[in-house]
Structure formats: C-alpha cells, structure tokens
XYZ file of C-alpha atoms in Angstrom:
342
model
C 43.294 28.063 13.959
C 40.861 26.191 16.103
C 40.300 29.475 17.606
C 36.501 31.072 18.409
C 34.980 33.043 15.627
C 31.273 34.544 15.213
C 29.059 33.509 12.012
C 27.468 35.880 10.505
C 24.302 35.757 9.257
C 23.205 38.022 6.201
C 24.216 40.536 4.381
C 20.476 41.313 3.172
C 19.336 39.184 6.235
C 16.057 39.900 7.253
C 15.383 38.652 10.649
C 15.477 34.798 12.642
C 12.760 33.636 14.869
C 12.761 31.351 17.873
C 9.241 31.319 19.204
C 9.832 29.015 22.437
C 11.748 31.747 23.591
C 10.092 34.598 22.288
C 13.244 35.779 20.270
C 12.422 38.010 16.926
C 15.482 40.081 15.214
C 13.309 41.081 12.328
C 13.144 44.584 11.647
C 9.146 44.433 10.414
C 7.045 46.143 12.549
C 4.532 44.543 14.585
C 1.701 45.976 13.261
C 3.084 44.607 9.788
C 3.674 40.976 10.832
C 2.321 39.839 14.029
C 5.394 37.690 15.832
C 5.040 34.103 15.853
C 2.683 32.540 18.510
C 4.817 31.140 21.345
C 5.111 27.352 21.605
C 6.917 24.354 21.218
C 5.993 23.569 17.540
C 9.395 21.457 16.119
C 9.346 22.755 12.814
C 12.191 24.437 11.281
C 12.118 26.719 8.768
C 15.075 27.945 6.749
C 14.682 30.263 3.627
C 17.514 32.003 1.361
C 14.753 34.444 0.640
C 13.255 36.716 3.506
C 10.359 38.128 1.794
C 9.547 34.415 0.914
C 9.552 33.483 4.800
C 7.685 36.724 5.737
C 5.140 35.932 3.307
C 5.139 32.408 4.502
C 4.151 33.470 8.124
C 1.412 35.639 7.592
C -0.145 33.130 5.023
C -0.087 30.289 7.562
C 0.031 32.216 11.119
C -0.640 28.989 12.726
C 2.354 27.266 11.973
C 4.029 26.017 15.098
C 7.697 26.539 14.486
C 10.404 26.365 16.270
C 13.022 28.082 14.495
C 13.086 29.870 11.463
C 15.921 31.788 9.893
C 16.207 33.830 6.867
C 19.791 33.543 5.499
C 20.412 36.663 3.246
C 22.999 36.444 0.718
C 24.788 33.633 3.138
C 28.908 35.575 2.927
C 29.511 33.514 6.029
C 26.570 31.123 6.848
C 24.857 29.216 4.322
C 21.948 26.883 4.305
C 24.794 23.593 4.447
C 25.647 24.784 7.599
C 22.450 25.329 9.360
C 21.556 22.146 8.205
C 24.660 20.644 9.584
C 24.029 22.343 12.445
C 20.651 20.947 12.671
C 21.927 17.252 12.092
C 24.315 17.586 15.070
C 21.142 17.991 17.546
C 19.249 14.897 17.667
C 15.561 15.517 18.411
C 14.629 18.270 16.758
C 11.954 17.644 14.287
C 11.326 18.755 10.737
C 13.379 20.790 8.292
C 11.542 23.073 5.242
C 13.439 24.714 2.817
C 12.999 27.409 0.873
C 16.526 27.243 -2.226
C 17.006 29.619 -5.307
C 20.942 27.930 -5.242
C 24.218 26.553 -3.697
C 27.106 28.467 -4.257
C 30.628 26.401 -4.646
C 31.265 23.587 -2.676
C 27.907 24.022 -0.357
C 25.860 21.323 -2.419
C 27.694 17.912 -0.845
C 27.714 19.422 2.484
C 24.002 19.973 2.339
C 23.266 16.349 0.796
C 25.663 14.489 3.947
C 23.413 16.791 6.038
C 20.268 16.045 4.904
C 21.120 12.023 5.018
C 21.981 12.296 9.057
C 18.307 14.743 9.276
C 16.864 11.260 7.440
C 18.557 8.976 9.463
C 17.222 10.315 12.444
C 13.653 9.654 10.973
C 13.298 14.000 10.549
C 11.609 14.675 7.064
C 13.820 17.425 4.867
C 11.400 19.319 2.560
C 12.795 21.710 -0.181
C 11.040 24.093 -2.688
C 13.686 25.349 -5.129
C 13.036 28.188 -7.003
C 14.894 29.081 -10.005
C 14.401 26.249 -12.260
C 14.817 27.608 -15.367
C 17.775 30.039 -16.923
C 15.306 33.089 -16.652
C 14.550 31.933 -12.643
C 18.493 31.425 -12.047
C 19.344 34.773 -13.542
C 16.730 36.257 -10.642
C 18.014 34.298 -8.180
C 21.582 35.617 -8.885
C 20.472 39.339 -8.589
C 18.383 38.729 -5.914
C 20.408 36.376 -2.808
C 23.728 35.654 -5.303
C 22.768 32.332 -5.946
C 24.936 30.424 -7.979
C 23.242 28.157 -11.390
C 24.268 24.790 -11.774
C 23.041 21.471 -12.885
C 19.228 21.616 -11.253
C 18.527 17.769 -12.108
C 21.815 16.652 -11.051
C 21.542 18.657 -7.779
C 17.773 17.334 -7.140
C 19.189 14.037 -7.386
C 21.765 14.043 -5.067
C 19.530 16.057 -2.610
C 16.498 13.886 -3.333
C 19.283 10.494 -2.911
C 19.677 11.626 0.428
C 16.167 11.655 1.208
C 14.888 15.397 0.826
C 11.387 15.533 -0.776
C 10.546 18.266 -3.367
C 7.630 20.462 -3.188
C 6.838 21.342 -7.153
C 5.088 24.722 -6.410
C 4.446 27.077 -3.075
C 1.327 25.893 -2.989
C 2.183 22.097 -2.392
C 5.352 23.654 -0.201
C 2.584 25.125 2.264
C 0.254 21.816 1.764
C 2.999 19.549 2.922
C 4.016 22.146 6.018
C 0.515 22.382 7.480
C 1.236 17.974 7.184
C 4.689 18.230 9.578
C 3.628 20.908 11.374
C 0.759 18.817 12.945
C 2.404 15.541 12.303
C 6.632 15.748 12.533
C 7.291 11.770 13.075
C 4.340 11.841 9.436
C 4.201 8.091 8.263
C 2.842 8.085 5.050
C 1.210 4.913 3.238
C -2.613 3.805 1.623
C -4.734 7.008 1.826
C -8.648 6.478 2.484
C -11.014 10.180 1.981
C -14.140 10.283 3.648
C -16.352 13.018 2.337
C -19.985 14.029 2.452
C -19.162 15.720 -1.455
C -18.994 13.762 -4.887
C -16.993 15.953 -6.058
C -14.104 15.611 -3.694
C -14.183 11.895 -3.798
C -13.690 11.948 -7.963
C -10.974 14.878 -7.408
C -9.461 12.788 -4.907
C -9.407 9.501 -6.898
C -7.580 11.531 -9.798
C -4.947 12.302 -7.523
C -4.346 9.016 -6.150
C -1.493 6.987 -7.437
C 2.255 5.592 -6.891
C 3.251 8.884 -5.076
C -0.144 8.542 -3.110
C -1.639 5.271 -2.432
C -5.375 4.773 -1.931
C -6.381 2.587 0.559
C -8.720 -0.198 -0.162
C -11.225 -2.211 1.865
C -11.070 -6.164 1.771
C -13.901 -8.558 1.522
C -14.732 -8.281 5.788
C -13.974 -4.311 5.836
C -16.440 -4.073 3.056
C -19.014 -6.265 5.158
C -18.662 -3.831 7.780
C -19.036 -1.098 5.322
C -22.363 -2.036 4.296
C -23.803 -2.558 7.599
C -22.909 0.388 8.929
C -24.379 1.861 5.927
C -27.583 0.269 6.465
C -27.492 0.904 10.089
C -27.458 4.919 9.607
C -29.974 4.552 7.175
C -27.457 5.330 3.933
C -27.425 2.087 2.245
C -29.463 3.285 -0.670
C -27.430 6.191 -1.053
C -23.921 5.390 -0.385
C -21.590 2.821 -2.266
C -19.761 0.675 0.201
C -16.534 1.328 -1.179
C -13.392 4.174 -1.032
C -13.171 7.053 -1.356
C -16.378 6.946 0.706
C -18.904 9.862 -0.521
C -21.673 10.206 2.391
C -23.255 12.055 0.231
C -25.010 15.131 1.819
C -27.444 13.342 4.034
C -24.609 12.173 6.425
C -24.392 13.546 9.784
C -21.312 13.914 12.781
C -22.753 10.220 13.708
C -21.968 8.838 9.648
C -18.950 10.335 10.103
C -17.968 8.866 12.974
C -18.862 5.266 12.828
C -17.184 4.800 9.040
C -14.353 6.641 9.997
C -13.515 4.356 12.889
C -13.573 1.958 10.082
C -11.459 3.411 7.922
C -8.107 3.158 9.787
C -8.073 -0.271 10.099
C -7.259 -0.436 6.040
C -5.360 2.968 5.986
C -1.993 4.527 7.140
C -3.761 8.075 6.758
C -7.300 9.211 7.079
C -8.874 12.465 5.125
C -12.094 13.292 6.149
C -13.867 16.047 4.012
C -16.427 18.343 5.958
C -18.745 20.310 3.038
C -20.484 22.668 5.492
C -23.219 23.764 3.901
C -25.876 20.965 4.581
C -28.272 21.348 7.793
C -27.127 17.599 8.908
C -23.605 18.951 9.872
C -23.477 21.134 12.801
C -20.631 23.904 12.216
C -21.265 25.409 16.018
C -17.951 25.750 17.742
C -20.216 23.107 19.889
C -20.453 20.589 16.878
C -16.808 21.009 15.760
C -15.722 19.976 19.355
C -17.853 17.007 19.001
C -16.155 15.755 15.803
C -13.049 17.071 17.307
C -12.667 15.251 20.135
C -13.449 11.706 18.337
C -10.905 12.359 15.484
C -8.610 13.085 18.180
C -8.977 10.183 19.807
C -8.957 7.973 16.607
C -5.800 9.302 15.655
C -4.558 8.861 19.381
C -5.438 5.405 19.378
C -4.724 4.490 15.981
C -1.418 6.403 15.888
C -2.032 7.529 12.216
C -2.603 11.146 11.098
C -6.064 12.076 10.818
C -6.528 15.314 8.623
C -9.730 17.650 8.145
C -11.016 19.480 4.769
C -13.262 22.300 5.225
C -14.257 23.220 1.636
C -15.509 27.015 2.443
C -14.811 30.437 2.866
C -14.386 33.345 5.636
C -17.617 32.531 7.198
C -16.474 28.783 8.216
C -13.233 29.856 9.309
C -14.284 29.844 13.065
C -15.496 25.539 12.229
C -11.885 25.332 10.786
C -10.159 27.015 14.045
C -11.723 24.643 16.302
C -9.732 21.439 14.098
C -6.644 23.252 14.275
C -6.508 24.203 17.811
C -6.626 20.472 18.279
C -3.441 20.021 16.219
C -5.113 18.356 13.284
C -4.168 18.734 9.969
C -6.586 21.291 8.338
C -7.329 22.131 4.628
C -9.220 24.371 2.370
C -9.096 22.135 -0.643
C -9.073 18.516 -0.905
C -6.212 18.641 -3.374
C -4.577 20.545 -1.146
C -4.603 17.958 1.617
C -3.407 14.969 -1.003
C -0.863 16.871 -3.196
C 0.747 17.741 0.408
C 0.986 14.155 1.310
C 2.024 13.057 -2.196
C 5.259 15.314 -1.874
C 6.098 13.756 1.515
C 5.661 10.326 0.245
C-alpha cells in the first residue's frame, strides 16, 4: 500500500554491527567477543550464519568494517535486500558474503544487485557453504535455506561479477586484501622473499587466475646491478619471484622492491624473520614500513607483507598492519586471496 512498514531482521538473528558509530545489538558478552574497533573501515560484511560472523571477528579482530549484519533465518529481510540496499548507496566500499542458500525468488534479485555493487567498481565476495546434498540438508536445519541448482546459481552470481572464495580460509585471505585495499586492482603478481621456499610455493600458485609478473630485458639490467651493488650477485638470480636469499637486509629489500612495481600491478614481499640481517624491532618494522608505504602511495598499487612466524613475531606483524598494509602468515595465503579476487 505504499504505506511505512519495519523490516525485520532475524528470527535466530544474532546481532548487527556498525563500528563508525559504535552501534552493537549482539547479545555476546563483552568479555566473550571484544566489540569491533571503531573506525571508518568500508567493508561490509553480511552472513546468513551468526556463529560464522562471530567466529569471523575474533579470528581477524583487525578487520576494519563498516557494517556487518547477521541475517538469521531472513522471514522478512534477506541477503537480496541488503544487497539492494547496499547498491542504492553509492560509495560504500566492499561487500563479503557469507551463503548456505536463497530461498524462492531471492536469487535474481541478488544477481541485479550484485551487477550495480560491480558497476560501481565495489568487489562482491561470496563463500557458499552447502555445496553438496549432505551441506544443503544442514543448511536447511540450521538458517532454512532452500537447495537448488549450486552451479547454475554460481553462474548467474559469478555473471554478475561476484567472486567465489572456495574455502574459509581463502574467504579470510581475500578479506584481509579489501579490507586494506577496497578500490583492489588486481593484475601480474611479483613476490619478493628472503626464503626459497616461498618463492617455489609461490611459483606453483601462479597462473591464469594469478598472473606473475615478469621483468623485461632493461628491468632485468637493473636487476643485476642492484644485485651486484648490495653485494648479492653471487647469490641471487636476477629474475622473479626474487629469493634474497637469507643474507638480504631492510636495504635489499628496499632497493629491488622499488624495482619491482614498475613490471607489476601487485607487490608481495615475504619477511622470514629469523635471520640476524632483518631487524624485527618495532624500530626496524617502522623502517620497512614507512618505505612500503610510500611505494604503494606513489605507485598506487597494493603492496602486501608475509611474516612467516609465530606468536613471538606477532608484535613485527602489528607494526605492518597498523599501517594498513596487507599482512599474512603464509605466502599461500597472501596469493590464493588475490587469486579469488582476480
């Protein structure tokens, strides 16, 4: 009747978050789930599972979101409409989804949606859960979603330009990606590492979903005399990925990596921790900090960090992501992010 009407969210609605303004209706205690760190992070994140979002915040606490909602069984509103919603504000930056289903008539709703979010250059990313009959028969006990056609859904959804996370673990991956970097260009990857093993790991990931960059003839010039300049020449091959090898310092990192962008849409640069060369003071993080910064400032590419370590290098970590760098714990974890928003 044209006439006003609330929407309700739920029933077996956990909570919604708006950070920015320091709004939290979930019913976890504090001491359970710390709330959100206030910002202006333009991240939203939708899930038809509350325990999944939950879970997702106290994983990755550092997330700067703007908006997250959990959406219950979704009687009233469903994920089509907060993502219609979404589309109808310009401006607003990414959208991650967490799906176990679409009940009837919500899936072509969702798809028109998702083509305005990609029209406005906002990436749309979407784990769905429930891929097989014994995940869909969960799914239906647990938020009533309804089964249908998974690889004729995913490609309508992925048609109008959503991208598909194949596990939580590449879901997270790709979010600590837009969280740091919402307008994310992605394109020819080059890794810079001072560990073999993370250049061969790398290189095995690397193909038509993720693009390695290469050097030509004059970049490779360069290369070498750089190389020979920091005394590596012997050591290093002049090619990518680039493995410094152990013996590379904050200074070997910093002149090839300069380098680097000028062949590459995205830089990766791995930080191994453990040799004497690399200082992992909250001193010598700032260093390297503040020139990564800058490179991706200047460059206007995304510049990402891998810290290959545990609890003990978590402070050398924290100093990257106060910056707002991308920052890993695994080097796959860095490129199978990027490959899913490719």
């Amino acid at each position: 009747a044209g006439r006003w009407t609330p929407a309700v969210l739920g029933p077996n609605f956990l909570g919604h978050w708006v950070p920015g303004r320091r709004l939290n209706t979930s019913f976890i205690p504090a001491g359970k789930l710390p709330a959100p760190r206030a910002g202006d992070g333009e991240l939203t994140l939708l899930s038809q599972s509350g325990a999944f979002l939950l879970c997702l915040l106290s994983r990755q606490p550092a997330l700067r979101f703007g908006l997250g909602i959990a959406l219950g069984n979704q009687l009233d509103v469903a994920l089509c409409d907060v993502l219609s919603a979404l589309a109808a504000e310009p401006g607003r930056g990414p959208v991650a989804c967490y799906v176990e289903g679409f009940g009837p008539g919500q899936l072509v709703p969702a798809a028109e949606a998702i083509a305005k979010l990609r029209a406005q250059g906002r990436h749309v990313l979407i784990h769905r859960a429930g891929n097989t009959a014994a995940g869909q028969a969960a799914a239906a006990s647990h938020t009533g979603a309804m089964a249908g056609d998974i690889n004729l859904e995913r490609a309508l959804l992925e048609r109008a330009g959503a991208r598909f996370a194949g596990s939580i673990a590449e879901f997270d991956a790709a979010l600590v990606w837009l969280d740091a970097c919402p307008q994310l260009q992605t394109g020819p990857v080059a890794l810079v590492t001072n560990a073999g093993f993370e250049s061969v790991n790398g290189s095995d990931l690397f193909g038509s979903g993720l693009p390695a960059a290469h050097l030509d003839d004059t970049a490779q010039q360069t290369l070498r005399t750089l190389l020979q300049r920091h005394e590596l020449s012997g050591l290093v091959a002049a090619r990518l990925p680039l493995d410094l090898t152990p013996m590379a310092g904050p200074s070997d990192f910093i002149a090839t990596s300069a380098l680097m962008l000028d062949s590459a849409a995205v830089l990766v640069v791995g930080l191994v921790p453990f040799t004497r060369q690399l200082d992992t003071s909250r001193d010598g993080a700032a260093k390297l900090v503040r020139f990564l910064s800058a490179l991706r400032d200047v460059h206007r590419k995304p510049v990402a960090v891998v810290v290959d370590a545990g609890a003990d290098y978590a402070e050398f970590r924290q100093v990257f992501q106060e910056a707002g760098l991308p920052v890993f714990s695994r080097m796959e974890a860095a490129l199978r992010g990027l490959r899913v928003l490719g």
